[in-house]
Short mmCIF file of C-alpha atoms and ligand atoms in Angstrom, two decimals:
data_model
loop_
_atom_site.label_atom_id
_atom_site.label_comp_id
_atom_site.label_asym_id
_atom_site.label_seq_id
_atom_site.Cartn_x
_atom_site.Cartn_y
_atom_site.Cartn_z
CA UNK A 11 -49.60 -2.53 2.91
CA UNK A 12 -51.83 -2.43 -0.23
CA UNK A 13 -50.17 -4.49 -2.97
CA UNK A 14 -49.70 -1.58 -5.39
CA UNK A 15 -47.90 0.45 -2.79
CA UNK A 16 -45.88 -2.55 -1.87
CA UNK A 17 -44.78 -3.10 -5.53
CA UNK A 18 -43.95 0.52 -5.91
CA UNK A 19 -41.79 0.50 -2.60
CA UNK A 20 -39.99 -2.71 -3.89
CA UNK A 21 -39.30 -1.24 -7.33
CA UNK A 22 -37.84 1.78 -5.92
CA UNK A 23 -35.37 -0.18 -3.82
CA UNK A 24 -34.45 -2.50 -6.75
CA UNK A 25 -33.90 0.31 -9.17
CA UNK A 26 -32.45 3.10 -7.21
CA UNK A 27 -28.74 3.44 -7.74
CA UNK A 28 -26.56 3.28 -4.57
CA UNK A 29 -25.81 7.03 -4.65
CA UNK A 30 -29.48 8.05 -4.26
CA UNK A 31 -30.15 5.64 -1.44
CA UNK A 32 -31.10 8.69 0.62
CA UNK A 33 -30.29 9.65 4.38
CA UNK A 34 -28.08 7.17 5.91
CA UNK A 35 -30.23 4.72 8.20
CA UNK A 36 -30.87 5.89 11.66
CA UNK A 37 -27.77 5.46 13.81
CA UNK A 38 -27.54 3.79 17.17
CA UNK A 39 -27.54 5.93 20.09
CA UNK A 40 -25.80 3.61 22.36
CA UNK A 41 -23.04 1.15 21.99
CA UNK A 42 -22.94 -1.48 24.76
CA UNK A 43 -19.76 -3.22 25.42
CA UNK A 44 -19.90 -6.50 26.95
CA UNK A 45 -18.68 -10.25 26.66
CA UNK A 46 -20.36 -12.15 23.88
CA UNK A 47 -20.10 -15.47 21.94
CA UNK A 48 -19.40 -15.58 18.31
CA UNK A 49 -18.89 -18.40 15.69
CA UNK A 50 -15.47 -17.25 14.16
CA UNK A 51 -14.55 -20.43 12.48
CA UNK A 52 -17.64 -21.88 11.03
CA UNK A 53 -20.73 -23.72 12.25
CA UNK A 54 -18.87 -26.93 12.85
CA UNK A 55 -16.75 -25.34 15.66
CA UNK A 56 -17.87 -24.01 19.05
CA UNK A 57 -18.44 -20.23 19.41
CA UNK A 58 -15.62 -18.14 20.72
CA UNK A 59 -15.96 -16.13 23.85
CA UNK A 60 -15.33 -12.49 22.61
CA UNK A 61 -15.72 -8.99 23.85
CA UNK A 62 -18.06 -6.97 21.57
CA UNK A 63 -19.84 -3.73 20.88
CA UNK A 64 -23.70 -4.46 20.65
CA UNK A 65 -23.13 -8.36 20.84
CA UNK A 66 -21.17 -8.93 17.64
CA UNK A 67 -17.64 -8.53 16.12
CA UNK A 68 -17.20 -6.15 14.36
CA UNK A 69 -19.54 -3.76 16.21
CA UNK A 70 -22.19 -1.87 14.32
CA UNK A 71 -21.20 -0.15 11.12
CA UNK A 72 -21.58 3.42 11.93
CA UNK A 73 -22.62 5.42 8.93
CA UNK A 74 -22.80 9.31 8.58
CA UNK A 75 -22.82 11.83 6.01
CA UNK A 76 -19.78 14.47 5.98
CA UNK A 77 -20.66 17.32 8.24
CA UNK A 78 -23.12 15.39 10.43
CA UNK A 79 -22.63 15.12 14.15
CA UNK A 80 -22.09 11.74 15.81
CA UNK A 81 -23.48 11.24 19.24
CA UNK A 82 -23.17 7.94 20.95
CA UNK A 83 -23.48 6.83 24.48
CA UNK A 84 -20.99 4.00 25.39
CA UNK A 85 -22.28 1.60 28.12
CA UNK A 86 -19.51 -0.39 29.67
CA UNK A 87 -20.48 -3.87 30.75
CA UNK A 88 -17.01 -5.26 30.82
CA UNK A 89 -15.18 -6.49 33.88
CA UNK A 90 -12.54 -3.85 32.97
CA UNK A 91 -12.34 -0.02 32.50
CA UNK A 92 -12.55 1.11 28.97
CA UNK A 93 -12.73 4.09 26.61
CA UNK A 94 -13.49 4.47 22.83
CA UNK A 95 -11.17 6.25 20.30
CA UNK A 96 -12.49 7.22 17.05
CA UNK A 97 -9.45 6.45 14.95
CA UNK A 98 -8.56 9.08 12.25
CA UNK A 99 -11.41 11.52 13.13
CA UNK A 100 -10.26 15.17 13.51
CA UNK A 101 -12.45 15.88 16.47
CA UNK A 102 -12.17 17.93 19.61
CA UNK A 103 -9.65 16.71 22.10
CA UNK A 104 -12.10 15.77 24.94
CA UNK A 105 -13.88 13.21 22.50
CA UNK A 106 -10.68 11.39 21.67
CA UNK A 107 -11.06 8.67 24.04
CA UNK A 108 -7.66 8.57 25.60
CA UNK A 109 -7.66 7.59 29.10
CA UNK A 110 -5.78 9.94 31.61
CA UNK A 111 -5.25 12.30 28.91
CA UNK A 112 -8.56 13.37 27.33
CA UNK A 113 -10.97 11.65 29.89
CA UNK A 114 -11.33 9.39 33.00
CA UNK A 115 -11.67 5.75 31.89
CA UNK A 116 -15.33 4.49 31.73
CA UNK A 117 -15.53 2.23 34.77
CA UNK A 118 -15.99 -1.36 34.57
CA UNK A 119 -19.52 -2.85 35.23
CA UNK A 120 -21.72 -0.01 34.42
CA UNK A 121 -19.81 3.19 33.52
CA UNK A 122 -21.08 5.36 30.74
CA UNK A 123 -19.75 8.10 28.64
CA UNK A 124 -21.28 10.19 25.84
CA UNK A 125 -19.22 10.93 22.69
CA UNK A 126 -20.53 13.68 20.69
CA UNK A 127 -18.69 15.60 17.68
CA UNK A 128 -18.90 16.72 14.25
CA UNK A 129 -17.52 14.70 11.23
CA UNK A 130 -15.47 17.24 9.13
CA UNK A 131 -13.79 14.67 6.85
CA UNK A 132 -15.61 11.91 4.49
CA UNK A 133 -13.79 8.62 4.59
CA UNK A 134 -13.25 5.17 6.19
CA UNK A 135 -12.56 5.33 9.88
CA UNK A 136 -13.03 3.16 12.81
CA UNK A 137 -13.51 2.83 16.51
CA UNK A 138 -11.87 0.81 19.29
CA UNK A 139 -10.99 1.13 23.00
CA UNK A 140 -7.78 2.94 24.11
CA UNK A 141 -7.19 1.29 27.26
CA UNK A 142 -5.67 -2.21 27.75
CA UNK A 143 -5.98 -2.03 23.98
CA UNK A 144 -3.74 -5.44 23.34
CA UNK A 145 -6.47 -7.35 25.37
CA UNK A 146 -9.55 -5.32 24.42
CA UNK A 147 -8.99 -5.03 20.78
CA UNK A 148 -7.53 -8.46 20.58
CA UNK A 149 -10.81 -9.77 22.18
CA UNK A 150 -13.02 -8.22 19.52
CA UNK A 151 -13.69 -4.65 20.27
CA UNK A 152 -13.86 -2.59 17.05
CA UNK A 153 -15.99 -1.53 14.31
CA UNK A 154 -16.22 0.66 11.25
CA UNK A 155 -17.09 4.23 11.21
CA UNK A 156 -17.98 5.47 7.69
CA UNK A 157 -18.44 9.05 6.70
CA UNK A 158 -20.02 9.27 3.31
CA UNK A 159 -19.10 12.11 1.05
CA UNK A 160 -21.85 14.66 0.34
CA UNK A 161 -22.00 13.43 -3.29
CA UNK A 162 -20.44 9.90 -3.21
CA UNK A 163 -19.19 8.43 -6.44
CA UNK A 164 -21.43 6.28 -8.36
CA UNK A 165 -20.91 2.58 -7.64
CA UNK A 166 -23.13 -0.45 -7.47
CA UNK A 167 -22.21 -1.40 -4.03
CA UNK A 168 -20.28 0.09 -1.09
CA UNK A 169 -18.81 -2.84 1.00
CA UNK A 170 -16.79 -2.81 4.14
CA UNK A 171 -14.35 -5.67 5.14
CA UNK A 172 -13.08 -5.36 8.63
CA UNK A 173 -9.80 -7.53 8.75
CA UNK A 174 -8.68 -9.11 12.01
CA UNK A 175 -6.96 -11.97 13.44
CA UNK A 176 -7.11 -14.21 16.37
CA UNK A 177 -4.91 -16.63 18.29
CA UNK A 178 -7.25 -19.48 18.89
CA UNK A 179 -6.80 -23.15 20.33
CA UNK A 180 -8.16 -26.26 18.94
CA UNK A 181 -11.57 -25.59 20.76
CA UNK A 182 -11.76 -22.13 19.08
CA UNK A 183 -11.11 -20.38 22.28
CA UNK A 184 -9.07 -17.42 22.56
CA UNK A 185 -5.59 -17.96 23.91
CA UNK A 186 -5.53 -15.29 26.60
CA UNK A 187 -1.63 -14.55 26.81
CA UNK A 188 -2.37 -11.01 25.84
CA UNK A 189 0.61 -8.68 26.13
CA UNK A 190 3.19 -11.41 26.86
CA UNK A 191 6.89 -10.37 26.68
CA UNK A 192 7.55 -12.57 23.63
CA UNK A 193 4.94 -10.90 21.49
CA UNK A 194 5.60 -7.39 22.96
CA UNK A 195 9.30 -7.68 22.19
CA UNK A 196 8.96 -9.01 18.64
CA UNK A 197 6.27 -8.33 15.91
CA UNK A 198 3.33 -8.12 18.47
CA UNK A 199 0.44 -10.44 18.69
CA UNK A 200 -0.07 -12.22 15.37
CA UNK A 201 -3.02 -14.74 15.43
CA UNK A 202 -3.48 -17.83 13.55
CA UNK A 203 -6.82 -17.33 12.21
CA UNK A 204 -7.83 -14.35 10.01
CA UNK A 205 -11.32 -13.14 9.82
CA UNK A 206 -13.25 -10.72 7.56
CA UNK A 207 -16.33 -9.04 9.19
CA UNK A 208 -15.97 -11.47 12.09
CA UNK A 209 -15.87 -14.74 10.39
CA UNK A 210 -13.74 -16.95 8.22
CA UNK A 211 -14.95 -16.20 4.80
CA UNK A 212 -14.84 -18.62 1.92
CA UNK A 213 -16.26 -16.65 -0.90
CA UNK A 214 -17.41 -13.21 -1.69
CA UNK A 215 -20.01 -13.02 -4.39
CA UNK A 216 -19.99 -10.40 -7.18
CA UNK A 217 -21.86 -9.79 -10.45
CA UNK A 218 -19.98 -9.48 -13.69
CA UNK A 219 -19.73 -5.84 -14.75
CA UNK A 220 -20.29 -4.58 -11.30
CA UNK A 221 -18.34 -1.70 -9.87
CA UNK A 222 -17.59 -1.98 -5.90
CA UNK A 223 -16.25 0.50 -3.57
CA UNK A 224 -14.39 -1.86 -1.03
CA UNK A 225 -13.24 -0.30 2.21
CA UNK A 226 -10.76 -2.35 3.99
CA UNK A 227 -9.94 -1.77 7.74
CA UNK A 228 -7.09 -3.47 9.46
CA UNK A 229 -8.19 -3.99 13.03
CA UNK A 230 -5.67 -6.48 13.96
CA UNK A 231 -3.31 -5.94 16.98
CA UNK A 232 -0.21 -6.50 14.96
CA UNK A 233 -0.78 -8.27 11.55
CA UNK A 234 0.03 -6.36 8.41
CA UNK A 235 -1.98 -7.24 5.16
CA UNK A 236 -1.00 -6.96 1.59
CA UNK A 237 -4.13 -8.34 -0.36
CA UNK A 238 -3.64 -9.09 -4.09
CA UNK A 239 -6.85 -9.35 -6.18
CA UNK A 240 -5.94 -11.80 -8.87
CA UNK A 241 -7.29 -10.97 -12.18
CA UNK A 242 -9.71 -8.32 -10.68
CA UNK A 243 -8.94 -4.78 -11.64
CA UNK A 244 -8.48 -2.74 -8.39
CA UNK A 245 -7.48 0.97 -7.81
CA UNK A 246 -6.74 2.49 -4.50
CA UNK A 247 -8.70 5.74 -4.23
CA UNK A 248 -8.00 6.54 -0.47
CA UNK A 249 -5.78 5.76 2.30
CA UNK A 250 -6.81 6.19 5.87
CA UNK A 251 -9.96 7.63 4.54
CA UNK A 252 -8.07 10.44 2.79
CA UNK A 253 -8.65 10.61 -1.06
CA UNK A 254 -5.59 10.16 -3.20
CA UNK A 255 -4.93 12.70 -5.88
CA UNK A 256 -5.15 10.05 -8.62
CA UNK A 257 -6.16 6.34 -8.37
CA UNK A 258 -3.34 4.14 -7.80
CA UNK A 259 -2.58 0.63 -8.73
CA UNK A 260 0.39 0.22 -6.38
CA UNK A 261 0.79 -2.77 -4.04
CA UNK A 262 -1.39 -2.25 -1.11
CA UNK A 263 0.30 -2.78 2.26
CA UNK A 264 -2.07 -2.16 5.31
CA UNK A 265 -0.50 -1.95 8.80
CA UNK A 266 -2.58 -2.36 11.96
CA UNK A 267 -4.99 0.72 12.33
CA UNK A 268 -4.72 1.58 8.47
CA UNK A 269 -7.54 1.83 6.00
CA UNK A 270 -7.96 1.60 2.20
CA UNK A 271 -10.73 2.45 -0.11
CA UNK A 272 -10.58 0.52 -3.29
CA UNK A 273 -12.66 0.54 -6.54
CA UNK A 274 -13.04 -2.99 -7.72
CA UNK A 275 -14.37 -3.15 -11.42
CA UNK A 276 -15.64 -6.81 -11.76
CA UNK A 277 -14.69 -7.26 -15.51
CA UNK A 278 -14.36 -11.14 -15.49
CA UNK A 279 -16.82 -13.73 -16.93
CA UNK A 280 -19.84 -14.67 -15.06
CA UNK A 281 -19.33 -18.03 -13.07
CA UNK A 282 -15.62 -17.41 -12.86
CA UNK A 283 -13.63 -17.55 -9.50
CA UNK A 284 -10.63 -15.30 -8.55
CA UNK A 285 -8.42 -15.57 -5.48
CA UNK A 286 -7.68 -12.69 -3.01
CA UNK A 287 -4.23 -13.59 -1.60
CA UNK A 288 -2.52 -11.84 1.24
CA UNK A 289 1.18 -12.17 0.57
CA UNK A 290 2.72 -9.64 3.16
CA UNK A 291 4.69 -12.36 4.93
CA UNK A 292 6.22 -13.73 1.80
CA UNK A 293 6.94 -17.30 3.01
CA UNK A 294 3.23 -17.56 4.54
CA UNK A 295 0.96 -16.15 1.83
CA UNK A 296 -2.56 -17.48 2.17
CA UNK A 297 -5.82 -17.22 0.34
CA UNK A 298 -7.94 -14.63 2.29
CA UNK A 299 -11.09 -15.55 0.31
CA UNK A 300 -12.23 -16.15 -3.10
CA UNK A 301 -14.27 -13.72 -5.41
CA UNK A 302 -16.96 -15.65 -7.01
CA UNK A 303 -18.87 -14.32 -10.04
CA UNK A 304 -22.64 -15.04 -10.13
CA UNK A 305 -23.98 -16.67 -13.36
CA UNK A 306 -26.01 -13.50 -14.11
CA UNK A 307 -25.48 -11.63 -17.29
CA UNK A 308 -22.91 -8.80 -16.90
CA UNK A 309 -24.22 -5.45 -15.54
CA UNK A 310 -22.26 -3.67 -18.15
CA UNK A 311 -19.44 -4.33 -20.61
CA UNK A 312 -16.90 -1.81 -19.94
CA UNK A 313 -16.36 0.76 -17.14
CA UNK A 314 -16.26 4.60 -16.82
CA UNK A 315 -12.85 5.84 -15.61
CA UNK A 316 -12.23 5.26 -11.96
CA UNK A 317 -13.96 8.11 -10.01
CA UNK A 318 -11.82 10.51 -7.88
CA UNK A 319 -13.08 11.40 -4.45
CA UNK A 320 -13.53 15.01 -3.34
CA UNK A 321 -10.67 16.22 -1.19
CA UNK A 322 -11.28 16.96 2.51
CA UNK A 323 -10.91 20.20 4.00
CA UNK A 324 -7.44 19.69 5.34
CA UNK A 325 -4.93 22.55 5.81
CA UNK A 326 -1.68 22.66 3.71
CA UNK A 327 1.42 22.99 5.75
CA UNK A 328 3.88 25.64 4.74
CA UNK A 329 6.90 23.31 4.03
CA UNK A 330 9.46 26.09 3.46
CA UNK A 331 8.89 27.43 7.01
CA UNK A 332 7.89 24.30 8.65
CA UNK A 333 9.62 23.55 12.06
CA UNK A 334 11.51 20.12 11.94
CA UNK A 335 11.60 17.48 14.78
CA UNK A 336 13.33 14.03 14.48
CA UNK A 337 11.70 11.26 16.41
CA UNK A 338 13.71 7.96 16.81
CA UNK A 339 11.72 4.85 17.57
CA UNK A 340 14.09 2.19 19.24
CA UNK A 341 14.19 -0.99 21.14
CA UNK A 342 12.90 -4.32 20.46
CA UNK A 343 14.67 -7.74 20.06
CA UNK A 344 18.07 -7.37 18.11
CA UNK A 345 17.89 -3.72 19.13
CA UNK A 346 18.56 -1.49 22.08
CA UNK A 347 16.16 -2.88 24.64
CA UNK A 348 15.50 -0.68 27.70
CA UNK A 349 17.37 -1.85 30.71
CA UNK A 350 15.01 -4.35 32.34
CA UNK A 351 16.00 -3.51 35.98
CA UNK A 352 14.69 -0.03 35.43
CA UNK A 353 11.97 -0.54 32.89
CA UNK A 354 10.59 -3.97 33.63
CA UNK A 355 8.23 -5.13 30.82
CA UNK A 356 9.07 -2.21 28.60
CA UNK A 357 10.74 -3.11 25.24
CA UNK A 358 10.50 -0.06 23.21
CA UNK A 359 11.49 3.66 23.19
CA UNK A 360 10.65 7.04 21.63
CA UNK A 361 13.65 9.27 21.51
CA UNK A 362 15.45 6.83 23.90
CA UNK A 363 12.55 6.63 26.58
CA UNK A 364 10.08 3.96 27.19
CA UNK A 365 6.91 5.32 28.11
CA UNK A 366 4.37 3.18 30.23
CA UNK A 367 0.83 2.91 28.56
CA UNK A 368 -0.96 6.00 29.13
CA UNK A 369 1.64 8.00 31.30
CA UNK A 370 1.15 11.15 29.67
CA UNK A 371 2.91 13.56 32.04
CA UNK A 372 5.93 13.71 29.76
CA UNK A 373 5.21 15.61 26.76
CA UNK A 374 7.55 14.65 23.70
CA UNK A 375 6.62 17.73 21.64
CA UNK A 376 5.10 21.12 22.31
CA UNK A 377 3.58 22.44 19.11
CA UNK A 378 2.21 25.84 18.40
CA UNK A 379 -1.44 26.09 17.45
CA UNK A 380 -1.53 26.42 13.57
CA UNK A 381 2.13 26.15 13.14
CA UNK A 382 3.57 24.00 10.25
CA UNK A 383 5.56 20.84 11.30
CA UNK A 384 7.77 18.22 9.61
CA UNK A 385 8.30 15.16 11.57
CA UNK A 386 11.26 12.86 10.67
CA UNK A 387 10.17 9.40 11.98
CA UNK A 388 13.16 7.23 12.26
CA UNK A 389 12.90 3.48 12.85
CA UNK A 390 15.92 2.22 14.46
CA UNK A 391 14.68 -1.26 15.14
CA UNK A 392 14.44 -4.54 13.29
CA UNK A 393 10.69 -4.59 13.29
CA UNK A 394 7.61 -2.78 11.32
CA UNK A 395 5.93 0.13 13.23
CA UNK A 396 2.71 1.80 11.95
CA UNK A 397 3.00 5.16 13.57
CA UNK A 398 -0.29 6.82 14.30
CA UNK A 399 -0.84 10.54 15.16
CA UNK A 400 -4.17 11.44 16.81
CA UNK A 401 -6.37 14.61 15.99
CA UNK A 402 -4.66 15.36 12.81
CA UNK A 403 -4.00 14.06 9.41
CA UNK A 404 -0.49 14.47 7.77
CA UNK A 405 1.03 14.43 4.36
CA UNK A 406 3.57 11.64 3.79
CA UNK A 407 6.37 13.19 1.99
CA UNK A 408 7.89 13.38 -0.57
CA UNK A 409 4.42 12.43 -2.65
CA UNK A 410 2.33 14.31 -0.06
CA UNK A 411 -0.54 11.94 0.21
CA UNK A 412 -2.79 12.45 3.37
CA UNK A 413 -2.98 9.90 6.06
CA UNK A 414 -3.13 9.34 9.93
CA UNK A 415 -0.47 6.50 10.06
CA UNK A 416 2.52 5.67 8.30
CA UNK A 417 4.17 2.16 8.22
CA UNK A 418 7.85 2.23 9.03
CA UNK A 419 9.72 -0.70 7.60
CA UNK A 420 12.67 -1.98 9.63
CA UNK A 421 15.53 0.37 9.95
CA UNK A 422 13.85 2.96 7.66
CA UNK A 423 12.48 6.66 8.03
CA UNK A 424 9.67 8.54 6.70
CA UNK A 425 8.76 12.31 6.78
CA UNK A 426 5.34 13.68 7.59
CA UNK A 427 4.24 17.33 7.36
CA UNK A 428 0.97 18.73 8.93
CA UNK A 429 -0.51 21.88 10.47
CA UNK A 430 -0.88 21.64 14.24
CA UNK A 431 -4.45 23.02 14.00
CA UNK A 432 -6.23 20.96 16.69
CA UNK A 433 -5.52 22.15 20.20
CA UNK A 434 -4.90 19.63 23.02
CA UNK A 435 -2.76 16.60 23.97
CA UNK A 436 -2.56 14.05 21.29
CA UNK A 437 -0.99 10.53 21.10
CA UNK A 438 1.65 9.55 18.72
CA UNK A 439 2.20 5.90 19.01
CA UNK A 440 2.81 2.50 17.29
CA UNK A 441 -0.43 0.85 16.27
CA UNK A 442 1.01 -2.56 17.00
CA UNK A 443 -0.76 -2.55 20.13
CA UNK A 444 1.73 -4.58 22.16
CA UNK A 445 4.40 -2.02 21.14
CA UNK A 446 2.19 0.85 22.27
CA UNK A 447 1.62 -0.88 25.58
CA UNK A 448 5.44 -1.57 26.17
CA UNK A 449 6.91 1.85 25.59
CA UNK A 450 6.16 2.99 22.12
CA UNK A 451 3.89 5.82 22.75
CA UNK A 452 4.25 9.56 23.29
CA UNK A 453 2.25 12.70 23.90
CA UNK A 454 2.35 15.63 21.62
CA UNK A 455 0.79 18.87 22.83
CA UNK A 456 -0.69 21.54 20.55
CA UNK A 457 -1.45 24.97 22.39
CU1 C2O B 15 -6.49 3.46 16.51
CU2 C2O B 15 -4.27 5.75 19.19
O1 C2O B 15 -5.43 4.65 18.05
CU1 CU B 16 5.54 -0.86 16.65
#
């Protein structure tokens, strides 16, 4: 390339603000799922055998613009059947990736399936298998799916942190006791090693005066995160991909499957360091990583107000005339465990029944297309449950923010309202994957 043209191209890249970066880069047309090896815990330790999309954990970050169409062929080179679910996307039922409900499993060692659908909502989403999830997600199968707004807010950088945890032995090998009764009947598989984007991070470098959009995705089987950014101004602008009506500085708690978009205004001095501490499990708070300011002069001295994201086209339920349903989640240790003679290995119930993983013949709720519904979700157990609904987003009452999951604290309840505007059979389940696989899932039919 002639030097002048090269310079011009370089300058354009250097100066262009993020928002005018142009069309998203060409997206992969295939996602190959296969065993791989990855250094999770640093160069000094051996690589860990994982399962991965396209050879690394997390899988490729898929980025589209709102309204675009995703088309991806999944090629399964695992020794196990699989499917891919596009968590949080309002898509046609046949593309939802639920085995035995919306599609046949993608066969081990060579099966293929093409997913193709439009992306109606901007936001932070993710993809993961929906078959044998405790093991398949636990071995590393997940990736970010980002749908950019047609006019994204002005930020200097848009960064994704996929949070996950692993149960490793001293040689950095995965302990393969997936779905064991101890995990399944208690809090689920909580690992001993937390990674950000597939590696133990030590620091994350920012520049003073920089405004970041940070997208957090909890891809852990069971671990809940409550990251606190010490000394750095953060505002939550979206939960589960769906914009909040106003930026919030409330404590952020992310159950498995949940996402948050934050605006970080890096207002500290060049060269300073600030911890990000996860203190969800109060007695076991730990430093997730350190935010390290470079020595460069500040990019700006003050920040414009935190931007609001444009709302997604989600229908508003008619609360006054909505039909109500009460759904009780039960079971677990210190709770009403299902009888083990009849329901061996099942530890959890939905309205009194333990449902085997992907046994969809029993329908919990039959909903009318375009009807408005309020679900009262009751947690009658001693454990946390992030309850997730497929194919729809709901409003979490009473405040009414949109989400596709709601984290139920032990012995608590929540109400969610939505319009059943997507026909088909949809899963409602706990996203602690060991709970889902041992009884805490149900099928909702919209027709
Ligand atoms: Cu991310 Cu049914 O799940
Ligand atoms: Cu649960």
